[in-house]
């Protein structure tokens, strides 16, 4: 029922020559059995969208402003992302929450802005190591979900990415039981808030040090609908086996 999704977050990485990685992916995955999304830096978005226009890869932004336009130097609106060819936008990534002190209320306002121009909002949530060690993970997740999600969402315009902060870029990964527990908890909360249709239809991705050598086992967790991949999405040689592992899990 939920089509799986492999999403790559290039973060602040990628120059013109790196578009060759996308060409390789396009050749490798002409008719994938899962959805593919790449979120490059804004500087590459338009060119990547052009490159992938006839292929199986969609492109997305990594953040957007809450406003449509105006005096916000350096920012990008959801409408601009859409205009550049994006179909989705990552919101509330822990690096944005930390580097730019974004709180969940801002993330919610950004999600509304994204939805207003038909972008899918990929909303990131996750606990810190201290919060996990204090056995507060589910409380933190509940709070982030309550405050970050817009009041109205559909299974098509919302994706949740569970990304434990301590697993991002560190090579550390939660146990499969820990991933399953949080994903099941998120689904229950979505069903309670939005109803069974949206709750059951919304994709929940795992993110945090997904690599070619651990992807298959993570994708065996029944409640994992795909992955948000940082470092391993930069090179086709790394991202391809992750995508294949996701296809094999379907
Ligand atoms: C991310 O940036 O969303 C992420 C999960 O990064 P990494 O895969 O590098 O841990």
mmCIF file of C-alpha atoms and ligand atoms in Angstrom:
data_model
loop_
_atom_site.group_PDB
_atom_site.id
_atom_site.type_symbol
_atom_site.label_atom_id
_atom_site.label_comp_id
_atom_site.label_asym_id
_atom_site.label_seq_id
_atom_site.Cartn_x
_atom_site.Cartn_y
_atom_site.Cartn_z
ATOM 1 C CA UNK A 1 0.000 0.000 0.000
ATOM 2 C CA UNK A 2 2.826 2.440 0.843
ATOM 3 C CA UNK A 3 5.341 2.754 -1.988
ATOM 4 C CA UNK A 4 8.824 2.704 -0.504
ATOM 5 C CA UNK A 5 11.059 5.723 -0.841
ATOM 6 C CA UNK A 6 14.830 6.127 -0.983
ATOM 7 C CA UNK A 7 15.670 9.795 -0.439
ATOM 8 C CA UNK A 8 19.144 11.279 -0.595
ATOM 9 C CA UNK A 9 20.099 14.391 1.331
ATOM 10 C CA UNK A 10 23.227 15.896 -0.180
ATOM 11 C CA UNK A 11 23.390 18.578 2.542
ATOM 12 C CA UNK A 12 26.035 21.255 1.714
ATOM 13 C CA UNK A 13 27.817 18.965 -0.741
ATOM 14 C CA UNK A 14 27.860 18.884 -4.508
ATOM 15 C CA UNK A 15 29.305 20.868 -7.401
ATOM 16 C CA UNK A 16 28.550 20.709 -11.124
ATOM 17 C CA UNK A 17 30.707 17.609 -11.797
ATOM 18 C CA UNK A 18 28.735 15.684 -9.176
ATOM 19 C CA UNK A 19 25.705 15.696 -11.469
ATOM 20 C CA UNK A 20 27.478 12.781 -13.165
ATOM 21 C CA UNK A 21 26.459 10.709 -10.118
ATOM 22 C CA UNK A 22 22.836 11.427 -10.935
ATOM 23 C CA UNK A 23 23.354 10.376 -14.549
ATOM 24 C CA UNK A 24 24.735 7.055 -13.313
ATOM 25 C CA UNK A 25 21.722 6.543 -11.043
ATOM 26 C CA UNK A 26 19.341 7.376 -13.882
ATOM 27 C CA UNK A 27 20.983 4.736 -16.066
ATOM 28 C CA UNK A 28 20.956 2.140 -13.284
ATOM 29 C CA UNK A 29 17.359 2.726 -12.203
ATOM 30 C CA UNK A 30 15.243 3.206 -15.310
ATOM 31 C CA UNK A 31 12.096 1.653 -13.866
ATOM 32 C CA UNK A 32 12.587 1.217 -10.120
ATOM 33 C CA UNK A 33 10.021 -0.494 -7.924
ATOM 34 C CA UNK A 34 10.530 2.219 -5.270
ATOM 35 C CA UNK A 35 10.358 6.015 -5.361
ATOM 36 C CA UNK A 36 13.687 7.844 -5.653
ATOM 37 C CA UNK A 37 14.333 11.393 -4.494
ATOM 38 C CA UNK A 38 17.508 13.465 -4.363
ATOM 39 C CA UNK A 39 17.754 16.689 -2.372
ATOM 40 C CA UNK A 40 20.817 18.573 -3.610
ATOM 41 C CA UNK A 41 21.994 21.988 -2.424
ATOM 42 C CA UNK A 42 19.822 24.767 -3.853
ATOM 43 C CA UNK A 43 22.555 25.717 -6.316
ATOM 44 C CA UNK A 44 22.137 22.395 -8.166
ATOM 45 C CA UNK A 45 18.391 21.980 -7.821
ATOM 46 C CA UNK A 46 17.284 23.407 -11.148
ATOM 47 C CA UNK A 47 19.943 21.597 -13.156
ATOM 48 C CA UNK A 48 19.286 18.321 -11.381
ATOM 49 C CA UNK A 49 15.552 18.690 -12.020
ATOM 50 C CA UNK A 50 16.284 19.281 -15.706
ATOM 51 C CA UNK A 51 18.573 16.253 -15.823
ATOM 52 C CA UNK A 52 16.024 13.958 -14.192
ATOM 53 C CA UNK A 53 12.933 15.327 -15.969
ATOM 54 C CA UNK A 54 12.418 12.174 -18.067
ATOM 55 C CA UNK A 55 13.848 9.760 -15.505
ATOM 56 C CA UNK A 56 12.740 7.971 -12.369
ATOM 57 C CA UNK A 57 14.339 10.376 -9.890
ATOM 58 C CA UNK A 58 12.508 13.312 -8.318
ATOM 59 C CA UNK A 59 14.298 16.227 -6.730
ATOM 60 C CA UNK A 60 13.627 18.144 -3.535
ATOM 61 C CA UNK A 61 14.891 21.031 -1.439
ATOM 62 C CA UNK A 62 16.551 20.828 1.966
ATOM 63 C CA UNK A 63 14.623 23.673 3.603
ATOM 64 C CA UNK A 64 12.213 26.476 2.756
ATOM 65 C CA UNK A 65 11.096 29.752 4.299
ATOM 66 C CA UNK A 66 7.657 30.144 5.835
ATOM 67 C CA UNK A 67 6.881 33.166 3.618
ATOM 68 C CA UNK A 68 6.144 33.157 -0.090
ATOM 69 C CA UNK A 69 8.528 35.996 -0.903
ATOM 70 C CA UNK A 70 9.989 39.134 0.635
ATOM 71 C CA UNK A 71 12.943 40.629 2.453
ATOM 72 C CA UNK A 72 14.640 37.448 3.679
ATOM 73 C CA UNK A 73 18.188 37.559 2.362
ATOM 74 C CA UNK A 74 19.627 34.158 1.634
ATOM 75 C CA UNK A 75 16.386 32.263 2.091
ATOM 76 C CA UNK A 76 14.358 30.284 -0.420
ATOM 77 C CA UNK A 77 10.577 29.974 -0.529
ATOM 78 C CA UNK A 78 8.619 26.815 -1.183
ATOM 79 C CA UNK A 79 7.307 28.384 -4.362
ATOM 80 C CA UNK A 80 10.889 28.941 -5.565
ATOM 81 C CA UNK A 81 11.697 25.289 -4.918
ATOM 82 C CA UNK A 82 8.624 24.283 -6.884
ATOM 83 C CA UNK A 83 9.614 26.695 -9.661
ATOM 84 C CA UNK A 84 13.088 25.111 -9.805
ATOM 85 C CA UNK A 85 11.549 21.670 -10.288
ATOM 86 C CA UNK A 86 11.297 20.298 -6.752
ATOM 87 C CA UNK A 87 8.415 18.076 -5.705
ATOM 88 C CA UNK A 88 9.413 17.750 -2.046
ATOM 89 C CA UNK A 89 11.338 19.500 0.703
ATOM 90 C CA UNK A 90 13.132 18.211 3.792
ATOM 91 C CA UNK A 91 12.030 20.166 6.861
ATOM 92 C CA UNK A 92 13.244 20.200 10.443
ATOM 93 C CA UNK A 93 16.457 18.287 9.810
ATOM 94 C CA UNK A 94 18.388 18.136 13.070
ATOM 95 C CA UNK A 95 21.228 20.112 11.471
ATOM 96 C CA UNK A 96 18.769 22.944 10.758
ATOM 97 C CA UNK A 97 17.294 22.652 14.227
ATOM 98 C CA UNK A 98 20.822 22.954 15.669
ATOM 99 C CA UNK A 99 22.631 25.284 13.240
ATOM 100 C CA UNK A 100 19.693 27.667 12.757
ATOM 101 C CA UNK A 101 17.869 27.117 16.037
ATOM 102 C CA UNK A 102 14.733 26.050 14.200
ATOM 103 C CA UNK A 103 11.992 24.922 16.526
ATOM 104 C CA UNK A 104 9.061 22.653 15.801
ATOM 105 C CA UNK A 105 6.616 25.573 15.425
ATOM 106 C CA UNK A 106 8.760 26.954 12.608
ATOM 107 C CA UNK A 107 8.921 23.525 11.034
ATOM 108 C CA UNK A 108 5.132 23.359 11.130
ATOM 109 C CA UNK A 109 4.851 26.780 9.450
ATOM 110 C CA UNK A 110 7.324 25.652 6.783
ATOM 111 C CA UNK A 111 5.292 22.508 6.194
ATOM 112 C CA UNK A 112 2.198 24.641 5.646
ATOM 113 C CA UNK A 113 4.139 26.764 3.153
ATOM 114 C CA UNK A 114 5.320 23.619 1.359
ATOM 115 C CA UNK A 115 1.817 22.176 1.187
ATOM 116 C CA UNK A 116 0.439 25.444 -0.152
ATOM 117 C CA UNK A 117 2.458 24.889 -3.346
ATOM 118 C CA UNK A 118 1.968 21.113 -3.468
ATOM 119 C CA UNK A 119 5.391 20.107 -2.208
ATOM 120 C CA UNK A 120 5.648 16.965 -0.112
ATOM 121 C CA UNK A 121 7.019 17.838 3.333
ATOM 122 C CA UNK A 122 9.579 15.347 4.644
ATOM 123 C CA UNK A 123 9.543 16.194 8.319
ATOM 124 C CA UNK A 124 12.528 15.034 10.369
ATOM 125 C CA UNK A 125 12.269 14.131 14.021
ATOM 126 C CA UNK A 126 14.615 12.327 16.381
ATOM 127 C CA UNK A 127 16.095 12.233 19.831
ATOM 128 C CA UNK A 128 19.583 13.122 21.053
ATOM 129 C CA UNK A 129 21.815 10.564 22.730
ATOM 130 C CA UNK A 130 21.181 12.123 26.141
ATOM 131 C CA UNK A 131 17.428 11.899 25.590
ATOM 132 C CA UNK A 132 17.682 8.235 24.591
ATOM 133 C CA UNK A 133 19.896 7.391 27.548
ATOM 134 C CA UNK A 134 17.387 9.085 29.828
ATOM 135 C CA UNK A 135 14.659 6.858 28.339
ATOM 136 C CA UNK A 136 12.856 9.916 26.956
ATOM 137 C CA UNK A 137 12.859 8.943 23.287
ATOM 138 C CA UNK A 138 9.128 8.366 22.846
ATOM 139 C CA UNK A 139 8.224 11.532 24.774
ATOM 140 C CA UNK A 140 10.551 13.560 22.572
ATOM 141 C CA UNK A 141 9.130 11.986 19.424
ATOM 142 C CA UNK A 142 5.574 12.641 20.604
ATOM 143 C CA UNK A 143 6.373 16.288 21.319
ATOM 144 C CA UNK A 144 8.126 16.825 17.985
ATOM 145 C CA UNK A 145 5.277 15.198 16.084
ATOM 146 C CA UNK A 146 2.635 17.236 17.888
ATOM 147 C CA UNK A 147 4.397 20.540 17.266
ATOM 148 C CA UNK A 148 6.061 20.020 13.853
ATOM 149 C CA UNK A 149 3.216 18.559 11.835
ATOM 150 C CA UNK A 150 0.630 20.800 10.185
ATOM 151 C CA UNK A 151 -3.006 20.285 11.182
ATOM 152 C CA UNK A 152 -3.993 19.083 7.756
ATOM 153 C CA UNK A 153 -1.916 16.512 5.921
ATOM 154 C CA UNK A 154 -2.425 13.721 3.438
ATOM 155 C CA UNK A 155 -0.564 10.479 2.920
ATOM 156 C CA UNK A 156 0.776 11.985 -0.301
ATOM 157 C CA UNK A 157 2.067 15.314 0.997
ATOM 158 C CA UNK A 158 3.613 14.110 4.247
ATOM 159 C CA UNK A 159 6.606 11.865 4.909
ATOM 160 C CA UNK A 160 8.136 11.402 8.354
ATOM 161 C CA UNK A 161 11.853 10.734 8.700
ATOM 162 C CA UNK A 162 12.861 9.256 12.035
ATOM 163 C CA UNK A 163 16.482 10.317 12.436
ATOM 164 C CA UNK A 164 18.075 9.794 15.847
ATOM 165 C CA UNK A 165 20.514 12.717 16.095
ATOM 166 C CA UNK A 166 23.238 10.482 17.497
ATOM 167 C CA UNK A 167 23.065 8.248 14.412
ATOM 168 C CA UNK A 168 23.458 10.982 11.799
ATOM 169 C CA UNK A 169 26.884 10.925 10.198
ATOM 170 C CA UNK A 170 28.343 8.911 13.068
ATOM 171 C CA UNK A 171 28.255 5.329 11.801
ATOM 172 C CA UNK A 172 26.130 4.425 14.837
ATOM 173 C CA UNK A 173 22.737 2.857 14.186
ATOM 174 C CA UNK A 174 19.962 1.966 16.648
ATOM 175 C CA UNK A 175 19.070 -1.690 17.018
ATOM 176 C CA UNK A 176 16.359 -2.950 14.706
ATOM 177 C CA UNK A 177 14.089 -3.272 17.731
ATOM 178 C CA UNK A 178 14.669 0.380 18.630
ATOM 179 C CA UNK A 179 13.915 1.473 15.066
ATOM 180 C CA UNK A 180 10.772 -0.666 14.985
ATOM 181 C CA UNK A 181 9.558 0.650 18.332
ATOM 182 C CA UNK A 182 9.838 4.293 17.282
ATOM 183 C CA UNK A 183 8.332 3.723 13.819
ATOM 184 C CA UNK A 184 5.354 1.857 15.301
ATOM 185 C CA UNK A 185 4.902 4.646 17.838
ATOM 186 C CA UNK A 186 4.964 7.295 15.086
ATOM 187 C CA UNK A 187 2.359 5.378 13.067
ATOM 188 C CA UNK A 188 0.058 5.106 16.061
ATOM 189 C CA UNK A 189 0.343 8.854 16.652
ATOM 190 C CA UNK A 190 -0.344 9.619 12.986
ATOM 191 C CA UNK A 191 -3.456 7.420 13.035
ATOM 192 C CA UNK A 192 -4.696 9.063 16.196
ATOM 193 C CA UNK A 193 -4.187 12.562 14.845
ATOM 194 C CA UNK A 194 -5.085 12.292 11.170
ATOM 195 C CA UNK A 195 -7.256 9.170 11.065
ATOM 196 C CA UNK A 196 -6.618 5.680 9.783
ATOM 197 C CA UNK A 197 -6.256 6.591 6.094
ATOM 198 C CA UNK A 198 -3.516 9.181 6.502
ATOM 199 C CA UNK A 199 -1.987 7.324 9.445
ATOM 200 C CA UNK A 200 -1.613 4.062 7.562
ATOM 201 C CA UNK A 201 -0.721 5.638 4.231
ATOM 202 C CA UNK A 202 2.020 8.025 5.355
ATOM 203 C CA UNK A 203 5.546 6.820 4.743
ATOM 204 C CA UNK A 204 7.955 6.694 7.675
ATOM 205 C CA UNK A 205 11.618 6.654 6.687
ATOM 206 C CA UNK A 206 14.574 5.742 8.845
ATOM 207 C CA UNK A 207 17.641 8.015 8.631
ATOM 208 C CA UNK A 208 21.026 7.883 10.332
ATOM 209 C CA UNK A 209 24.149 6.189 8.929
ATOM 210 C CA UNK A 210 22.291 4.025 6.414
ATOM 211 C CA UNK A 211 25.037 2.398 4.349
ATOM 212 C CA UNK A 212 25.280 -0.342 1.711
ATOM 213 C CA UNK A 213 26.254 -2.867 4.383
ATOM 214 C CA UNK A 214 23.387 -2.223 6.820
ATOM 215 C CA UNK A 215 20.540 -1.166 4.520
ATOM 216 C CA UNK A 216 19.090 -4.636 3.882
ATOM 217 C CA UNK A 217 18.645 -5.436 7.563
ATOM 218 C CA UNK A 218 17.134 -2.020 8.332
ATOM 219 C CA UNK A 219 14.671 -2.464 5.448
ATOM 220 C CA UNK A 220 13.579 -5.789 6.917
ATOM 221 C CA UNK A 221 11.948 -3.894 9.810
ATOM 222 C CA UNK A 222 8.287 -4.044 8.721
ATOM 223 C CA UNK A 223 7.462 -0.464 9.715
ATOM 224 C CA UNK A 224 10.362 1.055 7.747
ATOM 225 C CA UNK A 225 9.100 2.483 4.446
ATOM 226 C CA UNK A 226 12.515 3.541 3.164
ATOM 227 C CA UNK A 227 15.417 5.725 4.136
ATOM 228 C CA UNK A 228 16.658 9.279 4.231
ATOM 229 C CA UNK A 229 20.331 8.907 3.402
ATOM 230 C CA UNK A 230 23.003 11.547 3.874
ATOM 231 C CA UNK A 231 26.644 10.657 3.209
ATOM 232 C CA UNK A 232 25.937 7.450 1.296
ATOM 233 C CA UNK A 233 23.681 9.265 -1.199
ATOM 234 C CA UNK A 234 26.523 11.368 -2.604
ATOM 235 C CA UNK A 235 28.048 8.654 -4.764
ATOM 236 C CA UNK A 236 26.071 6.364 -7.045
ATOM 237 C CA UNK A 237 28.348 3.492 -6.061
ATOM 238 C CA UNK A 238 27.073 3.809 -2.457
ATOM 239 C CA UNK A 239 23.474 4.864 -3.062
ATOM 240 C CA UNK A 240 22.763 2.195 -5.709
ATOM 241 C CA UNK A 241 23.135 -0.827 -3.383
ATOM 242 C CA UNK A 242 20.932 0.931 -0.819
ATOM 243 C CA UNK A 243 18.243 1.453 -3.459
ATOM 244 C CA UNK A 244 18.599 -2.176 -4.595
ATOM 245 C CA UNK A 245 18.249 -3.356 -0.981
ATOM 246 C CA UNK A 246 15.040 -1.336 -0.719
ATOM 247 C CA UNK A 247 13.739 -2.806 -3.979
ATOM 248 C CA UNK A 248 14.528 -6.287 -2.656
ATOM 249 C CA UNK A 249 12.497 -5.584 0.488
ATOM 250 C CA UNK A 250 9.314 -4.848 -1.482
HETATM 251 C C1 LIG B 1 20.824 12.828 7.065
HETATM 252 O O1 LIG B 1 21.507 13.798 6.838
HETATM 253 O O2 LIG B 1 19.598 12.932 7.019
HETATM 254 C C2 LIG B 1 21.484 11.562 7.372
HETATM 255 C C3 LIG B 1 20.753 10.556 7.746
HETATM 256 O O3 LIG B 1 22.861 11.528 7.237
HETATM 257 P P1 LIG B 1 23.802 10.211 7.252
HETATM 258 O O4 LIG B 1 23.136 9.187 6.358
HETATM 259 O O5 LIG B 1 25.090 10.680 6.690
HETATM 260 O O6 LIG B 1 23.896 9.735 8.640
#
